[in-house]
């Protein structure tokens, strides 16, 4: 597959000379620098804390025991490396299309088109999942409103927020993420005190780290369970890359991306490894309440905190709303970038007076509404297909980032070496190692009953999108060649 010349496309990336930016590295073509540094900082922190951490960690603990810590650590290392690669490219060339725009330049039009639409598809399906999850919680509090009604209300409110301005999205996400960060931070501190038996009024016996080995050892399900755990936790990390898209609408995108990239290690260490470590030290991994109540609720109950389930419902609802808010923003900005590059309708790239890509937002939310309808009408057929066919997209995105960075490093060094302010460690060896790790996870999923369908259906959808991209590229190349021939004939 041959890519078309992309010199003009390179110039269209925000932060490049002549892009029309109003601030150094700032947005262009209608987008405004509405995100403040505090917004970007909290988006970066909250981006790695999804509802999956609170809701899905219990199943991972039950499947691997204390060894689930190694599963989280392995995926965490993989995400740190991927974010470092993405940070290198985003700091040099901030763009609302992020890795899709970089893949377009480094690998070819077909790559940018394919990964951009797959990523958009992933997030609009996530909109339906999170809207339904939030509606379930709200329905238990106010049963007078039907569950579908709550899903509709949640979607409408956050759509209005995103349509208002990018600063409205940033402000909402600042507080949503803030609640998550404070909640996990408090959980870790209180949990540590209870683990060592120094928390006043705690019901926990405070046995230190004994629970890590007192129920069958650290590997009660065998060493292979670590890989099974990887499959169960990998998708809860999706969202860490959002900050590189949002940076394109900040006042100082290079500074924001650099700060977010440098802090990803401690964010994963504290929020994921730290909180799961606390759960595993507060009670035995085999305790049935971990699955029945959820790992965090079970841990809070063993400490003796009253109404632990309702407290966690509030936190999970916040995480759900945060994910919905960011999902709608991310999907719309990817659609905007695709429209800007001619890979989606041009109307997607239009912005209103407030710098909001209204058509891109509404198009994304319409598909989200349709997916919500499918979830209520045909949850085990149509929606199950949508869910499974987008399940492995996160891994596809990370893999494309690896291959893109291998090419983009040379492009940046050749064209603007002074912009290489963030560098991937151990290049190119760690880049290849990360690509190998991601490929291994995908192959391992094919041999796992729970992951096989997701990989196969995701590969099917990816293949369809790539075929469309290649055909589109050949048609455009044919038209261009035909135009050249007509000019030659006329002359």
Short mmCIF file of C-alpha atoms in Angstrom, two decimals:
data_model
loop_
_atom_site.label_atom_id
_atom_site.label_comp_id
_atom_site.label_asym_id
_atom_site.label_seq_id
_atom_site.Cartn_x
_atom_site.Cartn_y
_atom_site.Cartn_z
CA UNK A 1 0.00 0.00 0.00
CA UNK A 2 1.46 3.33 -1.02
CA UNK A 3 0.58 6.53 0.74
CA UNK A 4 -0.01 9.84 -0.99
CA UNK A 5 2.34 12.76 -0.41
CA UNK A 6 1.59 14.25 2.98
CA UNK A 7 3.56 17.48 3.10
CA UNK A 8 0.39 19.58 3.22
CA UNK A 9 -1.11 17.31 5.86
CA UNK A 10 1.96 17.74 7.99
CA UNK A 11 1.55 21.48 7.87
CA UNK A 12 -2.06 21.14 8.97
CA UNK A 13 -1.10 19.60 12.30
CA UNK A 14 -1.49 22.10 15.16
CA UNK A 15 1.73 23.54 16.40
CA UNK A 16 3.43 23.59 13.02
CA UNK A 17 4.54 26.81 11.38
CA UNK A 18 1.80 28.25 9.26
CA UNK A 19 -0.98 26.25 10.83
CA UNK A 20 -2.86 29.34 11.84
CA UNK A 21 -2.44 28.77 15.55
CA UNK A 22 -3.15 31.72 17.76
CA UNK A 23 -0.83 30.50 20.49
CA UNK A 24 2.36 28.45 20.54
CA UNK A 25 1.34 24.92 19.65
CA UNK A 26 -2.30 25.91 20.12
CA UNK A 27 -5.41 24.79 18.26
CA UNK A 28 -6.29 25.75 14.73
CA UNK A 29 -9.06 25.60 12.13
CA UNK A 30 -11.77 26.77 14.53
CA UNK A 31 -10.91 24.90 17.72
CA UNK A 32 -10.20 27.19 20.65
CA UNK A 33 -7.72 27.01 23.52
CA UNK A 34 -10.46 26.57 26.12
CA UNK A 35 -8.74 24.01 28.36
CA UNK A 36 -6.68 25.37 31.23
CA UNK A 37 -3.64 23.69 32.73
CA UNK A 38 -5.66 22.49 35.73
CA UNK A 39 -8.18 20.90 33.35
CA UNK A 40 -5.43 19.06 31.47
CA UNK A 41 -3.76 17.95 34.70
CA UNK A 42 -6.96 16.43 36.07
CA UNK A 43 -7.90 14.91 32.69
CA UNK A 44 -4.47 13.24 32.66
CA UNK A 45 -4.91 11.93 36.20
CA UNK A 46 -8.54 10.87 35.81
CA UNK A 47 -8.01 9.39 32.37
CA UNK A 48 -6.48 6.23 33.83
CA UNK A 49 -9.28 5.76 36.39
CA UNK A 50 -12.24 4.17 34.63
CA UNK A 51 -15.37 2.60 36.07
CA UNK A 52 -13.82 -0.76 35.15
CA UNK A 53 -11.32 -0.36 37.99
CA UNK A 54 -14.12 -0.17 40.56
CA UNK A 55 -16.51 -2.64 38.96
CA UNK A 56 -14.32 -5.23 37.23
CA UNK A 57 -11.41 -5.70 39.62
CA UNK A 58 -13.30 -8.27 41.72
CA UNK A 59 -13.48 -10.73 38.82
CA UNK A 60 -9.74 -10.33 38.17
CA UNK A 61 -8.92 -11.03 41.82
CA UNK A 62 -11.12 -14.13 41.80
CA UNK A 63 -9.41 -15.39 38.64
CA UNK A 64 -5.76 -14.87 39.66
CA UNK A 65 -5.71 -14.29 43.43
CA UNK A 66 -2.99 -11.96 44.77
CA UNK A 67 -1.08 -12.54 41.51
CA UNK A 68 -3.52 -10.10 39.88
CA UNK A 69 -1.06 -7.47 41.10
CA UNK A 70 1.42 -8.77 38.53
CA UNK A 71 -1.30 -8.59 35.86
CA UNK A 72 -1.91 -4.94 36.68
CA UNK A 73 1.84 -4.31 36.80
CA UNK A 74 2.42 -5.89 33.36
CA UNK A 75 -0.38 -3.93 31.73
CA UNK A 76 0.73 -0.81 33.60
CA UNK A 77 4.26 -1.09 32.20
CA UNK A 78 2.81 -1.58 28.71
CA UNK A 79 0.63 1.53 29.07
CA UNK A 80 3.54 3.59 30.44
CA UNK A 81 5.61 2.69 27.37
CA UNK A 82 2.72 3.40 24.97
CA UNK A 83 2.05 6.75 26.64
CA UNK A 84 5.74 7.63 26.42
CA UNK A 85 5.70 6.94 22.67
CA UNK A 86 2.50 8.91 22.21
CA UNK A 87 3.84 11.71 24.38
CA UNK A 88 6.94 11.95 22.18
CA UNK A 89 4.79 12.51 19.09
CA UNK A 90 2.15 14.69 20.76
CA UNK A 91 4.71 17.00 22.38
CA UNK A 92 6.35 17.52 18.98
CA UNK A 93 3.12 17.90 17.03
CA UNK A 94 -0.04 18.42 19.16
CA UNK A 95 -3.16 17.44 17.23
CA UNK A 96 -6.84 16.84 17.92
CA UNK A 97 -6.43 13.62 15.93
CA UNK A 98 -3.47 12.44 18.03
CA UNK A 99 -2.29 8.96 17.04
CA UNK A 100 -4.67 8.81 14.04
CA UNK A 101 -3.09 11.95 12.55
CA UNK A 102 0.40 10.61 13.30
CA UNK A 103 -0.40 7.21 11.72
CA UNK A 104 -1.72 9.09 8.69
CA UNK A 105 1.65 10.80 8.28
CA UNK A 106 3.96 7.94 9.24
CA UNK A 107 2.20 4.83 7.91
CA UNK A 108 -0.12 6.16 5.20
CA UNK A 109 -3.63 7.50 4.69
CA UNK A 110 -5.12 4.04 5.08
CA UNK A 111 -3.66 3.71 8.60
CA UNK A 112 -4.88 7.07 9.86
CA UNK A 113 -8.34 6.46 8.36
CA UNK A 114 -8.63 2.95 9.81
CA UNK A 115 -7.42 3.55 13.35
CA UNK A 116 -9.34 6.84 13.56
CA UNK A 117 -12.68 5.25 12.68
CA UNK A 118 -12.04 2.20 14.86
CA UNK A 119 -11.27 4.46 17.80
CA UNK A 120 -14.40 6.50 17.15
CA UNK A 121 -16.42 3.27 16.99
CA UNK A 122 -14.93 2.11 20.29
CA UNK A 123 -15.94 5.26 22.15
CA UNK A 124 -19.49 5.52 20.80
CA UNK A 125 -20.09 1.95 21.97
CA UNK A 126 -18.59 2.91 25.34
CA UNK A 127 -21.16 5.73 25.50
CA UNK A 128 -23.95 3.14 25.47
CA UNK A 129 -22.24 0.93 28.04
CA UNK A 130 -21.59 3.77 30.48
CA UNK A 131 -25.02 5.38 30.00
CA UNK A 132 -26.65 2.06 30.86
CA UNK A 133 -24.39 1.54 33.88
CA UNK A 134 -25.16 5.02 35.19
CA UNK A 135 -28.87 4.54 34.57
CA UNK A 136 -28.90 1.36 36.68
CA UNK A 137 -27.44 3.20 39.69
CA UNK A 138 -29.76 6.18 39.31
CA UNK A 139 -32.78 3.90 38.90
CA UNK A 140 -32.05 2.24 42.27
CA UNK A 141 -32.11 5.69 43.89
CA UNK A 142 -35.14 7.03 42.00
CA UNK A 143 -37.11 4.00 40.75
CA UNK A 144 -39.96 6.24 39.59
CA UNK A 145 -37.95 7.13 36.49
CA UNK A 146 -37.47 4.13 34.16
CA UNK A 147 -33.93 2.98 33.49
CA UNK A 148 -34.05 4.00 29.83
CA UNK A 149 -35.22 7.45 30.98
CA UNK A 150 -32.15 7.90 33.16
CA UNK A 151 -29.90 6.80 30.29
CA UNK A 152 -31.56 9.41 28.08
CA UNK A 153 -31.23 12.15 30.72
CA UNK A 154 -27.54 11.41 31.34
CA UNK A 155 -26.74 11.43 27.62
CA UNK A 156 -28.66 14.69 27.04
CA UNK A 157 -26.99 16.51 29.93
CA UNK A 158 -23.46 15.58 28.88
CA UNK A 159 -24.23 16.29 25.22
CA UNK A 160 -25.35 19.78 26.22
CA UNK A 161 -22.15 20.20 28.24
CA UNK A 162 -19.96 19.29 25.28
CA UNK A 163 -21.98 21.49 22.92
CA UNK A 164 -21.62 24.51 25.23
CA UNK A 165 -17.83 24.84 24.95
CA UNK A 166 -14.64 22.88 25.41
CA UNK A 167 -14.11 24.67 28.71
CA UNK A 168 -17.45 23.23 29.93
CA UNK A 169 -16.16 19.75 29.16
CA UNK A 170 -12.92 20.56 30.96
CA UNK A 171 -14.70 21.95 34.02
CA UNK A 172 -17.01 18.95 34.33
CA UNK A 173 -14.11 16.55 33.89
CA UNK A 174 -12.03 18.48 36.42
CA UNK A 175 -14.60 17.85 39.15
CA UNK A 176 -15.49 14.30 38.04
CA UNK A 177 -11.83 13.31 38.00
CA UNK A 178 -11.22 15.17 41.23
CA UNK A 179 -13.83 13.11 43.04
CA UNK A 180 -12.27 9.88 41.75
CA UNK A 181 -8.77 10.94 42.74
CA UNK A 182 -9.81 12.02 46.25
CA UNK A 183 -11.83 8.83 46.73
CA UNK A 184 -8.97 6.49 45.75
CA UNK A 185 -6.43 8.54 47.67
CA UNK A 186 -8.57 8.35 50.82
CA UNK A 187 -9.15 4.64 50.25
CA UNK A 188 -5.41 3.95 50.05
CA UNK A 189 -4.57 5.98 53.17
CA UNK A 190 -7.43 4.61 55.29
CA UNK A 191 -6.78 1.10 54.00
CA UNK A 192 -3.10 1.24 54.95
CA UNK A 193 -3.98 2.32 58.47
CA UNK A 194 -6.44 -0.56 58.76
CA UNK A 195 -3.93 -3.07 57.34
CA UNK A 196 -1.52 -2.31 60.16
CA UNK A 197 -4.26 -2.15 62.79
CA UNK A 198 -3.87 1.54 63.65
CA UNK A 199 -7.18 2.84 62.27
CA UNK A 200 -9.46 3.87 65.16
CA UNK A 201 -12.77 1.99 65.19
CA UNK A 202 -11.79 -0.40 62.38
CA UNK A 203 -13.28 -3.89 62.31
CA UNK A 204 -10.32 -5.24 60.34
CA UNK A 205 -7.91 -7.40 62.40
CA UNK A 206 -4.94 -5.57 60.86
CA UNK A 207 -2.86 -8.55 59.81
CA UNK A 208 -0.40 -6.63 57.70
CA UNK A 209 0.52 -8.38 54.45
CA UNK A 210 -0.48 -11.89 55.59
CA UNK A 211 -3.48 -12.13 53.23
CA UNK A 212 -1.17 -12.00 50.21
CA UNK A 213 -0.04 -15.57 50.91
CA UNK A 214 -2.34 -17.16 53.52
CA UNK A 215 -4.92 -18.56 51.10
CA UNK A 216 -2.98 -20.83 48.76
CA UNK A 217 0.08 -18.63 48.34
CA UNK A 218 0.69 -15.70 46.01
CA UNK A 219 -0.13 -17.84 42.92
CA UNK A 220 -3.15 -19.88 44.10
CA UNK A 221 -4.42 -20.36 40.51
CA UNK A 222 -0.98 -21.04 39.01
CA UNK A 223 1.41 -18.84 37.07
CA UNK A 224 -0.76 -18.88 33.95
CA UNK A 225 -3.48 -17.03 35.84
CA UNK A 226 -1.35 -13.89 35.58
CA UNK A 227 -1.96 -13.86 31.80
CA UNK A 228 -5.66 -14.54 32.31
CA UNK A 229 -5.67 -11.57 34.65
CA UNK A 230 -4.00 -9.43 31.99
CA UNK A 231 -6.93 -10.06 29.66
CA UNK A 232 -9.38 -9.08 32.39
CA UNK A 233 -7.70 -5.81 33.40
CA UNK A 234 -6.18 -4.49 30.16
CA UNK A 235 -9.33 -2.70 29.05
CA UNK A 236 -9.72 -0.80 32.31
CA UNK A 237 -6.62 1.20 31.29
CA UNK A 238 -8.17 2.55 28.10
CA UNK A 239 -8.49 6.32 28.27
CA UNK A 240 -4.97 7.29 29.28
CA UNK A 241 -4.40 8.61 25.76
CA UNK A 242 -7.28 11.13 25.95
CA UNK A 243 -5.02 13.86 27.27
CA UNK A 244 -3.05 13.89 24.00
CA UNK A 245 -6.26 14.69 22.09
CA UNK A 246 -7.37 17.29 24.61
CA UNK A 247 -3.95 18.96 24.60
CA UNK A 248 -4.71 20.27 21.11
CA UNK A 249 -7.26 22.66 22.69
CA UNK A 250 -5.06 23.90 25.53
CA UNK A 251 -3.02 27.08 25.83
CA UNK A 252 0.30 25.23 26.04
CA UNK A 253 -0.14 21.72 24.59
CA UNK A 254 3.55 20.76 24.65
CA UNK A 255 3.84 21.52 28.36
CA UNK A 256 0.58 19.66 29.11
CA UNK A 257 1.59 16.56 27.17
CA UNK A 258 5.07 16.51 28.70
CA UNK A 259 3.67 16.79 32.22
CA UNK A 260 1.05 14.08 31.61
CA UNK A 261 3.58 11.71 30.08
CA UNK A 262 6.05 12.14 32.90
CA UNK A 263 3.42 11.55 35.58
CA UNK A 264 1.79 8.41 34.11
CA UNK A 265 4.06 6.09 36.11
CA UNK A 266 3.01 7.30 39.56
CA UNK A 267 -0.62 7.59 38.48
CA UNK A 268 -0.77 3.92 37.53
CA UNK A 269 1.28 2.90 40.58
CA UNK A 270 -0.98 4.69 43.05
CA UNK A 271 -4.43 4.37 41.54
CA UNK A 272 -4.25 0.84 40.16
CA UNK A 273 -1.52 -1.09 41.95
CA UNK A 274 -1.91 0.83 45.20
CA UNK A 275 -5.67 0.45 45.54
CA UNK A 276 -5.75 -3.23 44.47
CA UNK A 277 -2.88 -3.94 46.88
CA UNK A 278 -4.98 -2.47 49.70
CA UNK A 279 -7.95 -4.69 48.78
CA UNK A 280 -5.76 -7.80 48.81
CA UNK A 281 -4.24 -6.99 52.19
CA UNK A 282 -7.55 -6.14 53.89
CA UNK A 283 -9.20 -9.49 53.18
CA UNK A 284 -8.41 -12.87 51.63
CA UNK A 285 -8.61 -13.00 47.85
CA UNK A 286 -10.99 -15.99 48.15
CA UNK A 287 -13.51 -14.05 50.24
CA UNK A 288 -16.84 -14.44 48.36
CA UNK A 289 -17.78 -10.81 49.13
CA UNK A 290 -15.12 -9.60 46.67
CA UNK A 291 -17.20 -10.87 43.75
CA UNK A 292 -20.62 -10.54 45.38
CA UNK A 293 -20.25 -6.94 46.60
CA UNK A 294 -17.32 -5.76 44.50
CA UNK A 295 -13.72 -5.56 45.66
CA UNK A 296 -13.81 -1.97 46.92
CA UNK A 297 -17.16 -2.32 48.70
CA UNK A 298 -15.95 -5.54 50.36
CA UNK A 299 -12.78 -3.79 51.51
CA UNK A 300 -14.71 -0.82 52.91
CA UNK A 301 -17.06 -3.16 54.76
CA UNK A 302 -14.20 -5.07 56.37
CA UNK A 303 -12.81 -1.76 57.61
CA UNK A 304 -16.21 -1.06 59.17
CA UNK A 305 -17.28 1.95 57.11
CA UNK A 306 -21.11 2.20 57.18
CA UNK A 307 -23.10 2.40 53.94
CA UNK A 308 -20.03 1.29 51.99
CA UNK A 309 -22.13 0.10 49.06
CA UNK A 310 -23.87 3.46 48.65
CA UNK A 311 -20.61 5.35 49.00
CA UNK A 312 -19.11 3.21 46.25
CA UNK A 313 -22.21 3.69 44.08
CA UNK A 314 -21.64 7.45 44.21
CA UNK A 315 -17.98 7.01 43.24
CA UNK A 316 -18.83 4.54 40.45
CA UNK A 317 -21.53 6.90 39.14
CA UNK A 318 -18.94 9.69 39.08
CA UNK A 319 -16.55 7.44 37.17
CA UNK A 320 -19.34 6.55 34.73
CA UNK A 321 -20.25 10.20 34.13
CA UNK A 322 -16.56 11.03 33.71
CA UNK A 323 -16.16 8.25 31.15
CA UNK A 324 -19.29 9.38 29.31
CA UNK A 325 -18.13 12.99 29.28
CA UNK A 326 -14.66 12.09 28.03
CA UNK A 327 -15.99 9.47 25.62
CA UNK A 328 -18.24 11.96 23.89
CA UNK A 329 -15.45 14.53 23.75
CA UNK A 330 -12.93 12.01 22.42
CA UNK A 331 -15.25 10.56 19.79
CA UNK A 332 -16.20 14.03 18.54
CA UNK A 333 -12.59 15.24 18.32
CA UNK A 334 -11.54 12.15 16.43
CA UNK A 335 -14.48 12.70 14.07
CA UNK A 336 -13.38 16.35 13.73
CA UNK A 337 -9.85 15.28 12.81
CA UNK A 338 -11.11 12.72 10.30
CA UNK A 339 -13.30 15.38 8.70
CA UNK A 340 -10.37 17.79 8.59
CA UNK A 341 -8.26 15.23 6.73
CA UNK A 342 -11.04 14.35 4.28
CA UNK A 343 -11.60 10.90 5.81
CA UNK A 344 -15.07 11.84 7.09
CA UNK A 345 -17.71 14.33 5.87
CA UNK A 346 -16.26 17.83 5.76
CA UNK A 347 -19.10 19.05 7.99
CA UNK A 348 -17.44 17.18 10.88
CA UNK A 349 -14.57 19.69 10.74
CA UNK A 350 -16.79 22.77 11.03
CA UNK A 351 -16.89 24.65 14.32
CA UNK A 352 -19.27 27.27 15.68
CA UNK A 353 -18.34 30.62 17.20
CA UNK A 354 -17.33 28.94 20.47
CA UNK A 355 -14.90 26.61 18.71
CA UNK A 356 -17.17 23.56 19.16
CA UNK A 357 -17.40 20.95 16.35
CA UNK A 358 -21.19 20.67 16.69
CA UNK A 359 -21.80 18.25 13.82
CA UNK A 360 -19.04 15.91 15.02
CA UNK A 361 -20.53 15.89 18.53
CA UNK A 362 -24.12 15.33 17.40
CA UNK A 363 -23.12 12.60 14.95
CA UNK A 364 -21.25 10.77 17.69
CA UNK A 365 -24.03 11.07 20.23
CA UNK A 366 -26.67 9.92 17.71
CA UNK A 367 -24.78 6.67 17.23
CA UNK A 368 -24.47 6.46 21.01
CA UNK A 369 -28.26 6.85 21.38
CA UNK A 370 -28.79 4.12 18.77
CA UNK A 371 -26.39 1.83 20.65
CA UNK A 372 -28.30 2.51 23.91
CA UNK A 373 -31.50 1.51 22.12
CA UNK A 374 -29.85 -1.69 20.90
CA UNK A 375 -28.72 -2.41 24.46
CA UNK A 376 -32.31 -2.30 25.72
CA UNK A 377 -33.97 -3.91 22.68
CA UNK A 378 -31.44 -6.60 21.64
CA UNK A 379 -28.82 -6.84 24.40
CA UNK A 380 -27.74 -10.41 23.60
CA UNK A 381 -27.55 -10.09 19.82
CA UNK A 382 -27.03 -6.70 18.17
CA UNK A 383 -25.50 -4.93 21.15
CA UNK A 384 -23.39 -7.96 22.07
CA UNK A 385 -21.95 -7.82 18.54
CA UNK A 386 -21.16 -4.10 18.90
CA UNK A 387 -19.55 -4.69 22.28
CA UNK A 388 -17.42 -7.65 21.20
CA UNK A 389 -16.44 -6.13 17.85
CA UNK A 390 -14.99 -3.09 19.63
CA UNK A 391 -13.45 -5.07 22.50
CA UNK A 392 -9.90 -5.40 21.16
CA UNK A 393 -9.71 -1.93 19.57
CA UNK A 394 -7.74 -0.62 22.57
CA UNK A 395 -4.95 -3.08 21.81
CA UNK A 396 -5.08 -2.23 18.09
CA UNK A 397 -4.67 1.47 18.96
CA UNK A 398 -1.66 0.79 21.18
CA UNK A 399 -0.07 -1.41 18.50
CA UNK A 400 -0.51 1.29 15.86
CA UNK A 401 1.05 3.84 18.23
CA UNK A 402 4.13 1.59 18.48
CA UNK A 403 4.60 1.26 14.71
CA UNK A 404 3.80 4.93 14.15
CA UNK A 405 6.42 6.07 16.66
CA UNK A 406 9.06 3.95 14.95
CA UNK A 407 8.55 6.04 11.80
CA UNK A 408 7.69 9.40 13.37
CA UNK A 409 10.94 9.59 15.34
CA UNK A 410 12.87 9.84 12.05
CA UNK A 411 10.39 12.34 10.58
CA UNK A 412 10.64 14.63 13.61
CA UNK A 413 14.44 14.43 13.68
CA UNK A 414 14.60 15.23 9.99
CA UNK A 415 12.11 18.11 9.95
CA UNK A 416 12.08 19.67 13.45
CA UNK A 417 14.61 18.06 15.83
CA UNK A 418 14.20 20.89 18.35
CA UNK A 419 10.62 19.68 18.99
CA UNK A 420 11.77 16.27 20.25
CA UNK A 421 11.39 17.35 23.88
CA UNK A 422 9.97 14.02 25.10
CA UNK A 423 11.82 10.88 24.05
CA UNK A 424 10.83 7.23 24.24
CA UNK A 425 13.28 5.35 26.44
CA UNK A 426 15.51 2.72 24.85
CA UNK A 427 14.40 3.52 21.31
CA UNK A 428 13.83 1.45 19.22
CA UNK A 429 14.24 -1.64 21.43
CA UNK A 430 11.56 -0.84 24.02
CA UNK A 431 9.19 0.17 21.24
CA UNK A 432 9.60 -3.23 19.59
CA UNK A 433 9.33 -4.96 22.97
CA UNK A 434 6.04 -3.17 23.68
CA UNK A 435 4.68 -4.09 20.25
CA UNK A 436 5.64 -7.70 20.98
CA UNK A 437 3.86 -7.61 24.35
CA UNK A 438 0.66 -6.27 22.79
CA UNK A 439 0.81 -8.85 19.99
CA UNK A 440 1.33 -11.60 22.57
CA UNK A 441 -1.79 -10.47 24.46
CA UNK A 442 -3.85 -10.50 21.25
CA UNK A 443 -2.64 -13.99 20.32
CA UNK A 444 -3.21 -15.25 23.85
CA UNK A 445 -6.79 -13.94 23.68
CA UNK A 446 -7.39 -16.20 20.68
CA UNK A 447 -6.71 -19.21 22.91
CA UNK A 448 -8.85 -17.90 25.76
CA UNK A 449 -12.58 -18.66 25.65
CA UNK A 450 -13.61 -15.31 27.08
CA UNK A 451 -11.39 -13.29 24.74
CA UNK A 452 -11.55 -15.25 21.48
CA UNK A 453 -14.83 -13.76 20.24
CA UNK A 454 -13.71 -10.21 21.00
CA UNK A 455 -10.49 -10.58 19.03
CA UNK A 456 -12.10 -12.31 16.04
CA UNK A 457 -15.00 -9.83 15.75
CA UNK A 458 -12.69 -6.86 16.31
CA UNK A 459 -10.35 -8.19 13.60
CA UNK A 460 -13.35 -8.59 11.28
CA UNK A 461 -14.46 -4.99 11.79
CA UNK A 462 -10.85 -3.77 11.46
CA UNK A 463 -10.45 -5.70 8.20
CA UNK A 464 -13.63 -4.13 6.80
CA UNK A 465 -12.48 -0.62 7.73
CA UNK A 466 -9.00 -1.21 6.26
CA UNK A 467 -10.52 -2.47 2.98
CA UNK A 468 -12.68 0.66 2.79
CA UNK A 469 -9.60 2.79 3.48
CA UNK A 470 -7.53 1.10 0.76
CA UNK A 471 -10.34 1.30 -1.80
CA UNK A 472 -10.89 4.97 -0.95
CA UNK A 473 -7.17 5.67 -1.34
CA UNK A 474 -7.02 3.92 -4.72
CA UNK A 475 -10.10 5.78 -5.96
CA UNK A 476 -8.59 9.12 -4.95
CA UNK A 477 -5.26 8.18 -6.53
CA UNK A 478 -7.09 7.19 -9.72
CA UNK A 479 -8.96 10.49 -9.84
CA UNK A 480 -5.74 12.42 -9.29
CA UNK A 481 -4.01 10.52 -12.08
CA UNK A 482 -7.00 11.04 -14.34
CA UNK A 483 -6.85 14.78 -13.64
CA UNK A 484 -3.15 14.84 -14.55
CA UNK A 485 -3.83 12.97 -17.81
CA UNK A 486 -6.64 15.39 -18.70
CA UNK A 487 -4.33 18.36 -18.16
CA UNK A 488 -1.64 16.75 -20.34
CA UNK A 489 -4.18 16.04 -23.08
CA UNK A 490 -5.57 19.58 -22.93
CA UNK A 491 -2.09 21.08 -23.20
#
